[in-house]
Coordinates of C-alpha atoms in Angstrom, one line a residue:
M1 CA -10.1 0.9 21.5
I2 CA -8.3 -2.0 19.3
S3 CA -10.1 -5.0 18.5
Q4 CA -8.7 -7.6 20.9
Y5 CA -7.9 -10.0 17.7
Q6 CA -5.6 -8.1 16.3
H7 CA -1.7 -8.5 17.4
G8 CA 0.4 -6.4 15.0
F9 CA 2.1 -3.5 16.7
L10 CA 0.5 -3.2 19.8
T11 CA 2.3 -3.6 23.2
G12 CA 2.1 -7.0 25.1
K13 CA 0.9 -8.1 21.3
S14 CA 3.0 -10.2 18.9
T15 CA 3.4 -12.7 16.2
L16 CA 3.6 -15.4 18.9
T17 CA 0.2 -14.3 20.9
N18 CA -1.2 -14.1 17.6
L19 CA 0.2 -18.6 17.4
L20 CA -0.6 -19.4 20.5
A21 CA -4.3 -17.7 19.9
C22 CA -5.0 -19.9 17.4
L23 CA -3.2 -23.2 18.3
N24 CA -5.3 -23.0 21.9
Y25 CA -8.1 -23.3 19.9
W26 CA -6.8 -25.7 16.7
V27 CA -5.5 -28.2 19.6
T28 CA -8.4 -27.9 21.6
A29 CA -11.0 -28.9 18.3
L30 CA -8.1 -32.0 17.3
D31 CA -7.9 -33.6 20.9
E32 CA -12.1 -33.7 21.2
G33 CA -12.4 -35.2 17.7
D34 CA -13.5 -32.6 15.4
Y35 CA -12.3 -30.7 12.6
V36 CA -10.6 -27.4 12.1
D37 CA -10.9 -25.7 8.3
V38 CA -8.6 -22.5 8.4
L39 CA -8.3 -19.9 5.7
F40 CA -5.1 -17.9 5.4
V41 CA -6.4 -14.1 3.5
D42 CA -4.1 -12.1 1.7
I43 CA -4.8 -8.8 1.5
S44 CA -3.2 -6.9 -1.6
K45 CA -0.8 -4.2 -1.0
A46 CA -2.5 -3.8 2.2
F47 CA -1.1 -0.4 3.6
D48 CA -1.1 1.0 -0.2
T49 CA -4.5 1.1 -1.0
V50 CA -6.1 2.7 2.3
N51 CA -8.7 5.2 0.6
H52 CA -7.3 8.9 3.2
R53 CA -12.0 9.7 3.2
K54 CA -12.5 6.6 4.3
L55 CA -9.8 6.3 7.0
L56 CA -10.6 9.8 8.1
H57 CA -14.6 8.8 8.4
K58 CA -13.9 5.9 10.5
I59 CA -11.1 8.1 13.2
K60 CA -13.9 10.3 13.4
N61 CA -16.0 8.0 14.3
Y62 CA -14.3 6.9 16.8
K63 CA -15.2 10.4 18.5
I64 CA -10.8 11.0 18.9
D65 CA -10.8 15.0 19.5
P66 CA -11.5 17.2 16.3
I67 CA -8.0 19.1 16.5
L68 CA -6.6 15.5 16.6
C69 CA -8.7 14.7 13.4
K70 CA -7.4 17.7 11.9
W71 CA -3.9 17.0 12.3
V72 CA -4.0 13.6 11.2
S73 CA -6.4 14.5 7.9
S74 CA -3.3 17.0 7.7
F75 CA -0.8 14.1 7.3
L76 CA -2.2 12.2 5.2
I77 CA -3.8 14.4 2.8
G78 CA -1.4 16.4 -0.3
R79 CA 1.7 14.3 -0.2
R80 CA 2.9 13.6 -3.9
Q81 CA 5.6 10.7 -5.1
R82 CA 7.8 10.3 -8.0
V83 CA 10.6 8.5 -9.1
K84 CA 13.6 8.4 -9.8
I85 CA 15.8 6.0 -12.4
D86 CA 19.0 7.3 -13.2
G87 CA 19.4 10.7 -13.0
S88 CA 16.0 10.8 -14.8
F89 CA 12.6 12.1 -12.3
S90 CA 9.1 10.6 -13.3
D91 CA 6.4 13.5 -13.4
W92 CA 4.8 13.9 -9.6
T93 CA 1.4 12.1 -8.6
D94 CA -1.3 13.0 -5.9
V95 CA -1.2 9.8 -3.5
T96 CA -4.7 9.7 -3.0
S97 CA -4.7 6.1 -0.7
G98 CA -2.1 4.2 1.5
V99 CA -0.4 4.9 4.9
P100 CA 2.9 6.2 5.0
Q101 CA 5.3 3.4 5.7
G102 CA 8.1 3.4 7.7
S103 CA 6.2 5.9 9.6
V104 CA 5.2 5.7 13.5
L105 CA 1.7 7.1 12.4
G106 CA 1.5 5.1 9.6
P107 CA 0.7 1.0 11.3
L108 CA -1.5 2.8 13.7
L109 CA -3.6 4.3 11.2
F110 CA -4.0 1.1 9.7
L111 CA -4.9 -0.8 12.2
L112 CA -7.9 1.8 12.6
Y113 CA -8.8 0.8 9.0
I114 CA -9.1 -2.7 10.1
N115 CA -10.4 -2.4 13.2
D116 CA -13.8 -3.2 12.6
L117 CA -13.0 -6.4 10.6
P118 CA -13.9 -9.2 13.4
S119 CA -17.3 -7.1 14.1
V120 CA -18.7 -9.1 10.5
I121 CA -17.4 -12.4 11.8
K122 CA -20.7 -14.1 13.3
F123 CA -19.7 -18.4 13.2
S124 CA -16.1 -18.4 13.1
K125 CA -12.9 -17.3 15.0
I126 CA -10.5 -14.6 13.5
Q127 CA -6.6 -13.4 14.1
I128 CA -5.2 -10.7 13.0
Y129 CA -1.6 -9.6 12.8
A130 CA -1.2 -6.0 11.3
D131 CA -2.9 -7.2 7.8
D132 CA -2.2 -11.4 8.0
T133 CA -5.4 -12.7 8.4
K134 CA -7.0 -15.8 9.8
I135 CA -10.4 -16.8 9.9
Y136 CA -10.8 -20.2 10.8
L137 CA -14.1 -22.8 12.4
R138 CA -14.2 -25.7 14.9
F139 CA -16.6 -28.3 13.2
P140 CA -17.8 -31.4 14.0
R141 CA -16.8 -34.9 11.0
D142 CA -20.1 -35.6 9.6
T143 CA -21.0 -31.7 9.0
D144 CA -20.6 -29.7 6.4
P145 CA -18.9 -26.0 7.6
T146 CA -21.2 -24.0 5.6
T147 CA -21.2 -21.0 8.5
M148 CA -17.9 -20.8 7.6
Q149 CA -18.7 -19.8 3.8
A150 CA -21.3 -17.2 5.0
D151 CA -18.4 -15.2 7.2
I152 CA -16.0 -15.3 4.2
N153 CA -18.8 -13.9 2.2
E154 CA -19.7 -11.4 4.8
I155 CA -15.8 -10.5 4.9
M156 CA -15.5 -10.2 0.8
L157 CA -18.3 -7.7 1.3
W158 CA -16.0 -5.3 4.1
F159 CA -13.3 -5.5 1.5
E160 CA -15.3 -4.5 -1.3
R161 CA -17.0 -1.8 0.7
W162 CA -13.5 -0.7 1.9
D163 CA -11.9 -0.8 -1.1
L164 CA -8.9 -3.6 0.2
K165 CA -8.5 -6.4 -3.0
V166 CA -8.4 -9.4 -1.8
A167 CA -5.4 -12.2 -3.5
T168 CA -7.7 -15.2 -4.2
E169 CA -5.1 -17.4 -6.1
K170 CA -2.5 -16.5 -2.7
S171 CA -5.1 -16.9 0.0
F172 CA -6.2 -20.3 1.0
I173 CA -7.1 -23.0 2.8
L174 CA -5.7 -25.3 5.5
P175 CA -7.3 -28.3 6.7
L176 CA -6.9 -29.7 9.9
R177 CA -6.7 -33.1 11.2
L178 CA -4.9 -35.7 13.2
T179 CA -5.1 -39.0 11.4
G180 CA -6.0 -40.2 7.4
D181 CA -7.8 -38.0 4.7
R182 CA -10.7 -36.0 5.2
P183 CA -12.9 -33.9 2.7
V184 CA -12.7 -30.8 2.7
F185 CA -16.0 -27.7 1.3
P186 CA -15.5 -26.2 -1.7
Y187 CA -15.1 -22.7 -0.2
K188 CA -15.2 -19.4 -2.9
M189 CA -14.2 -15.9 -2.7
N190 CA -16.5 -14.2 -5.2
D191 CA -17.9 -17.2 -6.9
T192 CA -13.4 -18.3 -7.6
L193 CA -12.1 -21.5 -5.6
I194 CA -9.8 -21.6 -2.5
P195 CA -6.9 -23.5 -3.6
V196 CA -6.6 -25.5 -0.6
A197 CA -3.1 -26.4 1.2
T198 CA -2.4 -30.2 0.9
D199 CA 0.9 -30.0 2.8
S200 CA 2.3 -27.3 5.4
V201 CA 2.0 -23.8 5.0
R202 CA 4.3 -20.6 6.5
D203 CA 2.2 -19.0 9.4
L204 CA 3.6 -16.2 10.5
G205 CA 7.1 -17.4 10.4
V206 CA 6.1 -21.0 11.9
Q207 CA 5.7 -24.0 9.6
M208 CA 2.3 -25.9 10.1
T209 CA 1.1 -28.9 8.8
T210 CA -2.2 -30.5 8.5
D211 CA -1.7 -32.4 11.6
L212 CA 0.5 -29.6 13.8
S213 CA 3.2 -31.5 13.7
K214 CA 6.5 -30.1 14.3
A215 CA 8.7 -31.8 12.2
D216 CA 8.2 -29.4 8.7
H217 CA 8.9 -26.6 11.0
I218 CA 12.2 -28.3 12.5
K219 CA 13.7 -29.6 9.1
I220 CA 13.4 -26.0 7.6
I221 CA 15.2 -23.8 10.8
R222 CA 17.8 -26.7 11.1
S223 CA 18.4 -26.6 7.0
K224 CA 18.3 -22.2 7.5
S225 CA 20.1 -22.7 10.3
N226 CA 23.3 -25.2 9.2
S227 CA 23.5 -22.9 6.3
K228 CA 24.4 -19.8 8.1
I229 CA 27.1 -22.1 10.5
G230 CA 28.6 -22.6 7.1
L231 CA 28.8 -19.2 6.2
I232 CA 30.6 -18.4 9.3
F233 CA 33.2 -20.0 9.1
R234 CA 33.8 -19.6 5.7
S235 CA 33.2 -15.8 6.0
F236 CA 36.1 -15.3 9.0
K237 CA 39.5 -16.9 8.9
T238 CA 39.6 -16.2 13.0
R239 CA 38.6 -19.1 15.3
N240 CA 38.5 -17.2 18.8
I241 CA 36.1 -18.6 21.3
D242 CA 34.4 -15.5 22.3
F243 CA 33.9 -14.0 18.8
L244 CA 32.4 -17.3 17.5
K245 CA 30.5 -17.8 20.5
K246 CA 29.3 -13.8 19.5
M247 CA 28.1 -14.9 15.7
F248 CA 26.5 -18.1 16.7
C249 CA 23.9 -16.0 19.7
V250 CA 23.5 -13.4 17.2
F251 CA 22.8 -14.9 14.0
V252 CA 22.7 -18.6 14.3
R253 CA 20.1 -19.0 17.8
P254 CA 17.2 -16.7 16.3
L255 CA 16.4 -19.0 13.4
V256 CA 16.1 -21.6 15.8
E257 CA 14.2 -19.6 18.8
Y258 CA 12.0 -17.9 17.2
A259 CA 8.5 -18.7 18.8
T260 CA 9.9 -21.7 20.4
P261 CA 6.5 -21.8 23.0
A262 CA 4.6 -22.3 19.4
W263 CA 6.4 -25.4 18.1
N264 CA 7.8 -26.4 21.5
P265 CA 8.6 -30.2 20.2
H266 CA 8.0 -33.3 22.6
L267 CA 9.4 -35.9 20.7
I268 CA 12.8 -37.1 21.2
S269 CA 13.6 -36.9 18.0
D270 CA 12.5 -34.1 17.2
I271 CA 14.6 -32.3 20.5
L272 CA 17.6 -34.0 18.9
A273 CA 17.3 -32.5 15.7
V274 CA 17.0 -28.8 16.6
E275 CA 19.8 -29.5 19.7
S276 CA 22.4 -30.9 16.7
V277 CA 22.5 -27.6 15.4
Q278 CA 24.4 -26.4 18.5
R279 CA 26.1 -29.0 18.8
A280 CA 27.4 -28.6 15.7
F281 CA 28.5 -26.0 15.5
T282 CA 30.1 -26.2 18.9
R283 CA 31.9 -29.5 18.1
R284 CA 33.5 -26.9 15.0
I285 CA 35.3 -24.5 18.0
P286 CA 38.9 -25.6 18.2
R287 CA 40.2 -27.2 21.2
L288 CA 36.5 -28.4 22.1
E289 CA 36.1 -30.9 19.8
D290 CA 37.0 -34.4 21.7
A291 CA 35.2 -32.7 24.7
S292 CA 31.7 -34.1 25.2
Y293 CA 28.5 -31.8 24.5
P294 CA 27.5 -31.0 28.0
L295 CA 30.6 -30.0 28.6
R296 CA 31.7 -27.7 25.8
L297 CA 28.1 -25.8 27.0
E298 CA 29.7 -25.4 31.1
I299 CA 32.7 -23.8 29.0
L300 CA 30.9 -21.6 26.8
G301 CA 28.8 -20.9 29.2
L302 CA 25.6 -21.7 27.0
D303 CA 22.3 -23.4 28.1
S304 CA 21.0 -26.2 25.9
L305 CA 18.6 -25.0 23.6
E306 CA 16.6 -27.3 24.7
E307 CA 16.6 -25.2 28.2
R308 CA 16.6 -22.4 26.3
R309 CA 12.9 -23.2 25.2
L310 CA 11.5 -24.1 28.3
K311 CA 12.3 -21.2 30.1
A312 CA 10.9 -19.0 27.1
D313 CA 7.5 -21.2 28.3
L314 CA 7.8 -20.4 31.4
T315 CA 8.4 -16.6 30.5
E316 CA 5.2 -17.0 28.7
I317 CA 2.7 -18.3 30.9
F318 CA 4.6 -15.8 34.0
K319 CA 3.7 -13.1 31.7
I320 CA 0.1 -14.1 30.7
V321 CA -0.5 -15.3 34.3
T322 CA 0.2 -11.6 35.6
N323 CA -1.2 -10.0 33.0
R324 CA 1.5 -8.6 31.5
S325 CA 0.5 -10.4 27.7
G326 CA -2.0 -9.6 25.2
L327 CA -3.5 -12.5 25.8
F328 CA -6.3 -13.1 28.4
F329 CA -5.2 -15.9 31.3
E330 CA -8.9 -17.2 31.6
D331 CA -9.0 -18.0 27.9
F332 CA -6.2 -20.6 28.6
F333 CA -5.6 -21.5 31.9
T334 CA -7.9 -21.8 35.4
Y335 CA -6.2 -21.8 38.8
R336 CA -5.8 -25.7 40.8
N337 CA -8.4 -25.8 43.5
D338 CA -7.9 -28.9 45.0
F339 CA -3.7 -28.8 45.8
G340 CA -2.8 -28.7 49.3
L341 CA -0.5 -27.3 51.4
R342 CA 2.9 -29.2 50.2
T343 CA 2.6 -28.1 46.9
E344 CA 5.4 -26.0 45.5
N345 CA 3.6 -22.3 44.9
S346 CA 0.1 -20.6 45.4
L347 CA -0.1 -19.9 41.4
Q348 CA -0.8 -23.8 40.7
L349 CA -2.8 -24.3 37.1
D350 CA -5.3 -26.7 36.1
I351 CA -3.7 -29.6 33.6
K352 CA -6.7 -30.1 31.2
F353 CA -7.8 -33.2 30.2
A354 CA -6.2 -34.9 26.9
R355 CA -7.2 -37.9 24.8
T356 CA -4.1 -37.0 22.5
N357 CA -0.1 -36.2 22.4
L358 CA -1.1 -33.1 20.6
G359 CA -3.1 -31.6 23.5
K360 CA -1.0 -33.7 26.0
F361 CA 1.9 -31.7 24.8
N362 CA 0.9 -28.2 23.3
F363 CA 2.3 -25.3 25.3
F364 CA -0.5 -25.2 27.7
N365 CA -0.5 -28.3 29.4
K366 CA 3.5 -28.9 29.2
G367 CA 4.0 -25.9 30.2
A368 CA 1.5 -25.8 33.6
D369 CA 2.9 -29.2 34.5
V370 CA 6.5 -27.5 35.1
W371 CA 5.4 -24.0 36.1
N372 CA 3.5 -26.0 38.7
K373 CA 6.7 -27.7 40.0
L374 CA 8.2 -24.2 40.5
P375 CA 9.3 -22.7 43.7
D376 CA 7.5 -20.1 45.2
Y377 CA 9.6 -17.0 44.2
V378 CA 9.6 -17.8 41.3
V379 CA 6.0 -17.7 40.2
N380 CA 5.9 -14.6 41.9
S381 CA 8.4 -12.9 41.0
P382 CA 7.7 -8.7 40.7
S383 CA 8.7 -8.3 37.3
V384 CA 9.5 -10.0 33.8
E385 CA 13.3 -9.4 34.3
R386 CA 13.0 -10.9 37.8
F387 CA 11.5 -13.8 36.5
K388 CA 14.0 -14.3 33.7
T389 CA 16.6 -13.9 36.5
N390 CA 14.9 -16.5 39.1
I391 CA 14.8 -19.1 36.5
S392 CA 17.6 -18.6 35.5
E393 CA 19.4 -20.1 38.6
T394 CA 16.8 -22.6 39.0
N395 CA 17.8 -26.3 38.1
M396 CA 16.1 -27.4 35.3
T397 CA 17.6 -30.3 34.8
N398 CA 14.7 -32.3 36.0
H399 CA 12.2 -30.8 33.3
L400 CA 14.2 -31.6 30.5
T401 CA 13.8 -35.2 28.1
C402 CA 16.8 -35.4 26.2
F403 CA 19.6 -32.6 28.0
P404 CA 22.4 -34.1 29.7
M405 CA 22.0 -37.8 29.5
Y406 CA 21.5 -38.1 25.4
Y407 CA 24.6 -36.5 25.0
V408 CA 27.1 -37.7 27.6

């Protein structure tokens, strides 16, 4: 029932699947010499402005059981609210719009409310995470993307029809290109020019640049991680190894491992920059200062961040190949049919031809190359948990660019 372009609050989907779906399209377009324009749409107070009457109308049109529709209506209609400040209360007011946030049903009702938004898009592509909406179009360099403007006009009519407002000043265009400057079409929302992002923008927690480089994102996560490391060592007097290791795994490592398949770098300088976070932390642990970085990790029982990113890539590929992801296999991969009996496993993935390093080292090509070299029992694991166990027991050193040779 829910649109395949929606990635929020759904099993098998996440911010990562949203990012990978976009990047697959963007990278292919840039690698083949075209431009891509991406519109990030900011819906103003999206969850609070859902019209109850129109929401119930949509639910009925999905042919949901009438008794359940009545139950949902009872859940929404008749709510009242007031504000308390310093012990004083405002008057009660009726709540005539919005889905109750903090509830289990609220997010699902919102997804149903905007579920038909992709249907008004005729020429462009769209991906949504809850209310975060991206519309993008691939076009040859010598043409104007007027068809994307036509789609923008249609979605603005859709928002008006369903009483949702777009914050034009917070929406923006990210013009993608590999090298040099490029002209940007003057897109408009209701006769208001849409701002153009000239640097990098934050897309579902990952910093995106106009050439899809990783450096800006790595710089930001390094800064946040190093600040958190400093806070840990200032806040706790203990230098117990197990305690410090737990602090790192809980508070620092998630900062450098969020959605890594969407930005896993291939440049040595970028790989070393990310790894420096864990190197710096382990060097500050007493009695480990003089040990080499690989030895410190061995003592602590930790993997390098580079190896953990590779395993995260392979795990995501396993989910896609085995239909455990919200992404469709045929949209991203094809099986090889030209391999012989001496291949490592029976699920060989085709490596797409790429003209640029952006294409060669993207998640789908780089990950597929390592996937093809995994043992058969690993790629045919019966579950995601078993795959993670099998991959953790597999020696991945030959597939790493920097570890351990750059740290000895």
